[in-house]
XYZ file of C-alpha atoms in Angstrom:
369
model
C -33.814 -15.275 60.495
C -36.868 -17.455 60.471
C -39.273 -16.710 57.488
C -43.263 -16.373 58.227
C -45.134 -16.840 54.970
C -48.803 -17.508 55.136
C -50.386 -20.576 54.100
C -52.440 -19.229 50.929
C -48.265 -18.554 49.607
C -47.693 -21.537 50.205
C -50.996 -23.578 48.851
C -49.040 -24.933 45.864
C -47.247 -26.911 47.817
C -49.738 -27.969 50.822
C -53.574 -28.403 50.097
C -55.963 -26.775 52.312
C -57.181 -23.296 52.235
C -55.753 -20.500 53.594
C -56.885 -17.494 55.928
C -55.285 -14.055 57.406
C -55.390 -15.858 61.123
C -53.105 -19.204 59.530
C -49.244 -18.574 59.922
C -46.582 -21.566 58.680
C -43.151 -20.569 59.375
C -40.393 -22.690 57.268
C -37.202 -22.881 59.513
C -34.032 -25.546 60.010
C -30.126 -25.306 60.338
C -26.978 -26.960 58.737
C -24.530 -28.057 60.725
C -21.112 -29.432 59.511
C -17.207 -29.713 60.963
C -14.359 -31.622 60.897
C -13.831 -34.300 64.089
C -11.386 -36.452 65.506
C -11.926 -39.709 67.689
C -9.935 -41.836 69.415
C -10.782 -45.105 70.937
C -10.045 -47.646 73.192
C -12.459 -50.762 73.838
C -11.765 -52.202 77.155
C -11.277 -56.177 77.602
C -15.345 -56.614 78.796
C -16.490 -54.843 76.427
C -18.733 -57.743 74.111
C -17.766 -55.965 70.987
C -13.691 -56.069 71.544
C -13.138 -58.973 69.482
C -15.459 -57.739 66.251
C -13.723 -54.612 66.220
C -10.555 -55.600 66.451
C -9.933 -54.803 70.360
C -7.501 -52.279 71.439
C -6.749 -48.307 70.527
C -8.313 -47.116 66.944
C -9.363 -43.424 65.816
C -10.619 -41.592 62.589
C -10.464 -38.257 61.357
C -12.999 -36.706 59.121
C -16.225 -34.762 57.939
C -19.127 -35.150 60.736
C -22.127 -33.687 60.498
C -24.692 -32.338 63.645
C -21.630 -32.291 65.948
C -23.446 -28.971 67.922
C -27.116 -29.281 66.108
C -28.161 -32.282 64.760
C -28.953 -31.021 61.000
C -33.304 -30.275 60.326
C -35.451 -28.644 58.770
C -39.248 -28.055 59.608
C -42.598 -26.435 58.956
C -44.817 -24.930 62.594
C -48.058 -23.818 61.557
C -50.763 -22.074 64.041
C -54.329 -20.905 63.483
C -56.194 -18.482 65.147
C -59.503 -20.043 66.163
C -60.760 -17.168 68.262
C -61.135 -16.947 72.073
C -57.217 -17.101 72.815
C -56.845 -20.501 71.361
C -54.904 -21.968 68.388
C -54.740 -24.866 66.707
C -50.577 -25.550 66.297
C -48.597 -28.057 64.482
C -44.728 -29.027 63.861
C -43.273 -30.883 61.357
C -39.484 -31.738 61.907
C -37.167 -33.702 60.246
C -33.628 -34.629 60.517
C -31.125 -35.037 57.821
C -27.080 -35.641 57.692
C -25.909 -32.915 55.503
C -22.436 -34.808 54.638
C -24.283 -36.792 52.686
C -27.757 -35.452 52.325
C -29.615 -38.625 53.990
C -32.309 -38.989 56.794
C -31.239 -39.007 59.765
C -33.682 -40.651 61.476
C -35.109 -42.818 58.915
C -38.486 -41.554 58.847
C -40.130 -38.134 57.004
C -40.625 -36.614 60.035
C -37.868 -38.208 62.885
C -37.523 -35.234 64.579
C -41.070 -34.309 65.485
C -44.221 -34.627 64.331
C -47.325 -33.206 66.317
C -50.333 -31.488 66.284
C -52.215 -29.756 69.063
C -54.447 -26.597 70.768
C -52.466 -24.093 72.823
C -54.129 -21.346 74.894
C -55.280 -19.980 78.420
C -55.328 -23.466 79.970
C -51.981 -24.187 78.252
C -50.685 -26.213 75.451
C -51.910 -29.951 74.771
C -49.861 -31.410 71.876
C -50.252 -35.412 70.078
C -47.536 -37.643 68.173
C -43.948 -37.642 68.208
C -41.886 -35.529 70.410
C -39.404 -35.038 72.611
C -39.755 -36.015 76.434
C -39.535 -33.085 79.172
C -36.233 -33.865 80.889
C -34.806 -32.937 77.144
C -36.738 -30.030 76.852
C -36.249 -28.779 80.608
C -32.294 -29.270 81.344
C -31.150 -27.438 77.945
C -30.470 -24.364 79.817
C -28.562 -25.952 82.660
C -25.981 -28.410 80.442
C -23.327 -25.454 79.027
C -23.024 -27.541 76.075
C -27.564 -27.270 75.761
C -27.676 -31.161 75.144
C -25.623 -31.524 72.202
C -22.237 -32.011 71.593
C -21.643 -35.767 71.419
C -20.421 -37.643 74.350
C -20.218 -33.967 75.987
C -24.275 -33.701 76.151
C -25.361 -34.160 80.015
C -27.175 -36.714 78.114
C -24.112 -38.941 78.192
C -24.595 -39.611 82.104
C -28.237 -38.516 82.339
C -29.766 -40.659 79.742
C -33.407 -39.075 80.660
C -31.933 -36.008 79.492
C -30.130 -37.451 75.782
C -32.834 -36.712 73.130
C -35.186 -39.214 74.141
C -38.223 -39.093 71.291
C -41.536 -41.226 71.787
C -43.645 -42.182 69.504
C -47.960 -42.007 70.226
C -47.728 -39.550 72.614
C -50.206 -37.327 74.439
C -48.341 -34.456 76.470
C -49.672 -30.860 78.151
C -47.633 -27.726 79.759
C -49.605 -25.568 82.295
C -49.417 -21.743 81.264
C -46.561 -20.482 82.848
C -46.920 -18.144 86.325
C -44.812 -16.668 87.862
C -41.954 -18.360 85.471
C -43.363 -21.882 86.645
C -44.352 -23.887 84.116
C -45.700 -27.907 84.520
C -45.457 -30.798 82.199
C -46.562 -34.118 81.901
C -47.071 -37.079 79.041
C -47.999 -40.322 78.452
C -46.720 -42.682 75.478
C -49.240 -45.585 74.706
C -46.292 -47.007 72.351
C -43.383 -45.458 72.391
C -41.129 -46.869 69.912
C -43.244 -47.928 66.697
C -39.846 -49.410 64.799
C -40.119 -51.845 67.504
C -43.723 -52.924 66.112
C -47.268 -52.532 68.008
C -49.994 -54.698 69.378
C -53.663 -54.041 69.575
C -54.086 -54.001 72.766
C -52.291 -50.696 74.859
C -50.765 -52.795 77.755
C -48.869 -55.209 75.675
C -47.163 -52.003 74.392
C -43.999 -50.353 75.429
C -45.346 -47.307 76.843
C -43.732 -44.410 78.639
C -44.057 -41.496 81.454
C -42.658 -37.904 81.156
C -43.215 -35.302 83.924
C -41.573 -32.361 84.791
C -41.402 -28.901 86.406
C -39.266 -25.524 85.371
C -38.846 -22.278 87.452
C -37.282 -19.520 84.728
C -36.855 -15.988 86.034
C -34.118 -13.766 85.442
C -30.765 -14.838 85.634
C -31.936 -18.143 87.913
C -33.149 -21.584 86.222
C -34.446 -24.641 88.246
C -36.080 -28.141 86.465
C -36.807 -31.375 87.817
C -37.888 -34.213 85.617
C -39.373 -37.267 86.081
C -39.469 -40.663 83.612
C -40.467 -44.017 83.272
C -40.317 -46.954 80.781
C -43.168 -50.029 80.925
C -41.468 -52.285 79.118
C -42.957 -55.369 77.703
C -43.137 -58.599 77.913
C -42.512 -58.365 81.950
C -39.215 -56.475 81.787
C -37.881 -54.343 84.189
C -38.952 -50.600 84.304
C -36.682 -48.647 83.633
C -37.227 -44.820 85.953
C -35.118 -41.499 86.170
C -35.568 -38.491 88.097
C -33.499 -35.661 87.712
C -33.107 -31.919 89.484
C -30.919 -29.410 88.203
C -30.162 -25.215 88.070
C -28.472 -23.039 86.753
C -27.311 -19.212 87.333
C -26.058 -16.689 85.492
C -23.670 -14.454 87.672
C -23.225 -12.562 84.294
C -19.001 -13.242 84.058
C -19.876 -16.981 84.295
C -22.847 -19.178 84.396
C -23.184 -22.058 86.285
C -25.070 -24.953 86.204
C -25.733 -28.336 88.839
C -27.700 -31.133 88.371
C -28.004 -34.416 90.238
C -30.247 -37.930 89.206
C -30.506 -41.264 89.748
C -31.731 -43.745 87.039
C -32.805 -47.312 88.545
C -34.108 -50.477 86.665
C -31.615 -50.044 83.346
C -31.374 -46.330 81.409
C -33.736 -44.937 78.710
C -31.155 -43.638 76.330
C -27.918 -45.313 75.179
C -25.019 -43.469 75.637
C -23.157 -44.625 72.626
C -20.007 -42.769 72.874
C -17.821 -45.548 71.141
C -17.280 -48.148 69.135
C -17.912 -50.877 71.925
C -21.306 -51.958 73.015
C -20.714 -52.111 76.685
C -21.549 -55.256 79.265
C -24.659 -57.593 78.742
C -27.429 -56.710 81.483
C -27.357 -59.625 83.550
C -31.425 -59.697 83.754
C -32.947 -57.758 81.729
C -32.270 -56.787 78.075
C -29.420 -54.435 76.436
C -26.109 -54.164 76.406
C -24.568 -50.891 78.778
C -23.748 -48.648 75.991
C -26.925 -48.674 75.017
C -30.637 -48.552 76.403
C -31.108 -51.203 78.509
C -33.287 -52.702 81.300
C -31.828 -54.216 84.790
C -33.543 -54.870 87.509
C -31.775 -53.797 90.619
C -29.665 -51.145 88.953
C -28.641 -47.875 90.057
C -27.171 -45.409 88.964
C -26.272 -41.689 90.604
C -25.701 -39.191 87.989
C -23.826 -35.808 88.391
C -23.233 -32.606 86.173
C -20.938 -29.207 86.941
C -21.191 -26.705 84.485
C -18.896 -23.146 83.571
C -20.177 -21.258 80.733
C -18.578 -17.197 80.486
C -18.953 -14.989 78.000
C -15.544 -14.109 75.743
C -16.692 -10.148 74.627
C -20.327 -9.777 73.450
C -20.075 -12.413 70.375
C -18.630 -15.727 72.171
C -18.484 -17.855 74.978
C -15.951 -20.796 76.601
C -17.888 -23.448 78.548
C -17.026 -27.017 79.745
C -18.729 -29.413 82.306
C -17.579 -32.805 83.853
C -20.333 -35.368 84.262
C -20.325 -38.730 86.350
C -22.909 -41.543 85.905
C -21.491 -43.967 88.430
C -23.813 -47.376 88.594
C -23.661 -50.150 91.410
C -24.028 -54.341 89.721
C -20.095 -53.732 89.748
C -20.071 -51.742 86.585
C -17.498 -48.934 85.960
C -18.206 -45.405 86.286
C -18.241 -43.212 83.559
C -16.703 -39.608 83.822
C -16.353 -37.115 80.784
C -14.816 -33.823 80.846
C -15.261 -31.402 78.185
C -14.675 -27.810 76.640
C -16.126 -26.376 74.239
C -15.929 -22.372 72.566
C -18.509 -20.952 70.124
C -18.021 -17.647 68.021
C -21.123 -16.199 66.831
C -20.170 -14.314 63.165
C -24.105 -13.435 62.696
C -27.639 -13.897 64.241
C -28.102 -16.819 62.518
C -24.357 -18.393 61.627
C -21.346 -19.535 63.969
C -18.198 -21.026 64.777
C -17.767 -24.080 67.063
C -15.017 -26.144 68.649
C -14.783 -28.326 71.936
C -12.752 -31.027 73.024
C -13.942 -34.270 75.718
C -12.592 -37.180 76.785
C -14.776 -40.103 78.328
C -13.599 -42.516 80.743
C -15.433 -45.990 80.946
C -18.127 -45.263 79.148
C -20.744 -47.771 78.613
C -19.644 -48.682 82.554
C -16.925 -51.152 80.963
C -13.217 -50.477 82.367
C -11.271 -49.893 80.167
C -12.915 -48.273 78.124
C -12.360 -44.614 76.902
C -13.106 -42.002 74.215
C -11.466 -38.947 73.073
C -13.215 -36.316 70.695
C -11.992 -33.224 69.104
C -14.157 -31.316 67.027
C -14.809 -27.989 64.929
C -17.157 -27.059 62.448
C -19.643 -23.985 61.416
C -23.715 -23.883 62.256
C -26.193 -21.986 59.632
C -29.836 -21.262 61.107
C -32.472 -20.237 59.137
């Protein structure tokens, strides 16, 4: 269970004062398992030679197999008049070995931001809507390793900016509206002074949530610099619940190179013939397409678990290989706030390199608080 505590608790530790309308709430989970990998790094693949080509696997401790591992502060204030000033503080750790996960304080998220009547406008780092949007349609809720929908839709695989200004519309009638613009959207990559000579970004998106029937489209974009291609995704999914078994769809195309890696291995994929990138990773290429495709099952197992599994095809043109990744996954709730987890997947010809495949097995147990 999340714990509320308000501010003027919690003043030792934060400056600032406190009043009855100022709320923090101090939240996070652990997640940790056991996994097994297999590989095998096809003969294009650029990285065959450093890693020794062939077959190769490890077994092991891995953390943030379901959840990556996080803890966070979100604060609001009431400032009267249906509005509130709102802020999140996120940040990601690995809890095998207690380090950050994203290198930064706050990797996860960091924004701040006024909700209300004429919706929510939020600044800083954050996630893009196609991650936010498509949770409820991918069974495994866009985590999972290589059995995220991520893997073939790489709109959909985490995808954080930097500088970013986004708003959601109130929702009506269980429509809700997005949109947001990075002005730089990847500060480790460094910044210039003035906005164009910036990698910037575009985020858009649409849901329809009502009852047992889910429906999100998404829309992204890339400006790369200097003179790169663009990288662009669009993506429309839905999802049902029937009650004995969900079921989700979802079709995109990416063109121009992908905005994600997929990373599912230890190879690095092809080179992008003109652009920059290699395939298993993000990567720009002009003339590129590729069609993406997701089927999801998820039914409930008695009131406390659930089976689900999905296959997933992100199948390019440029003569690259498709990739196709079947999965299955099972989750055993022992609490409200702890559970069991395992899932199997197996990728084929990911990074679009023949040859090259994946196999993960994993289990492990997920704490929220």
């Amino acid at each position: 269970m999340k714990k509320s505590v308000l501010l003027g608790a919690m003043i030792a530790g934060f400056a600032g004062a406190a009043s009855a309308e100022t709320q923090v709430t101090l939240y996070g989970l652990i997640d940790e398992g056991l996994i097994y990998q297999s590989n095998k790094t096809g003969d294009r693949d650029v990285s065959r030679g450093d890693i020794g080509g062939g077959s190769q696997s490890r077994f092991g401790i891995q953390e943030g197999q379901q959840s990556g591992s996080r803890w966070g502060l979100r604060g609001t204030e009431d400032l009267g008049g249906g509005t509130m000033a709102t802020f999140v503080l996120e940040s990601g750790f690995t809890a095998n070995d207690g380090r950050n996960a994203q290198n930064r304080l706050f990797g996860r998220q960091s924004t701040v931001g006024l909700t209300g009547d004429f919706g929510t406008f939020d600044m800083g780092r954050q996630t893009n809507l196609a991650s936010r949007y498509f949770e409820g349609v991918d069974p495994f809720a866009l985590d999972f390793f290589q059995a995220n929908m991520g893997s073939a839709f790489s709109a959909a695989n985490t995808v954080r900016y930097d500088n970013t200004l986004m708003y959601q519309t109130p929702t009506y009638g269980g429509l809700t509206f997005g949109g947001g613009y990075s002005f730089n959207y990847d500060a480790d990559l460094g910044g210039n002074f003035r906005t164009n000579e910036n990698n910037r970004a575009i985020t858009a998106g649409a849901m329809y949530l009502s009852g047992p029937l889910q429906v999100s489209l998404s829309y992204d974009q890339q400006n790369l610099t200097p003179s790169q291609p663009k990288p662009k995704s669009a993506i429309i999914g839905a999802a049902y619940n029937f009650e004995v078994v969900k079921l989700g769809l979802a079709y995109g195309y990416t063109k121009d190179g992908v905005l994600s890696g997929q990373f599912l291995g230890r190879g690095s994929g092809a080179p992008s013939e003109n652009g920059i990138g290699l395939t298993n990773g993000a990567f720009s290429w002009d003339g590129l397409r590729i069609n993406s495709y997701l089927v999801g099952l998820t039914a409930p197992i008695g009131a406390v678990s659930s089976v689900f599994g999905s296959w997933q095809r992100a199948d390019p043109n440029k003569g690259l290989e498709k990739t196709d990744i079947y999965s299955l996954g099972f989750k055993y709730d022992l609490s409200k706030r702890t559970d069991l987890y395992a899932y199997g997947s197996y990728a084929d010809g990911y990074g679009f390199v023949d040859g090259n495949k994946v196999t993960t097995v994993g289990a492990g147990v997920r704490h929220r608080f």
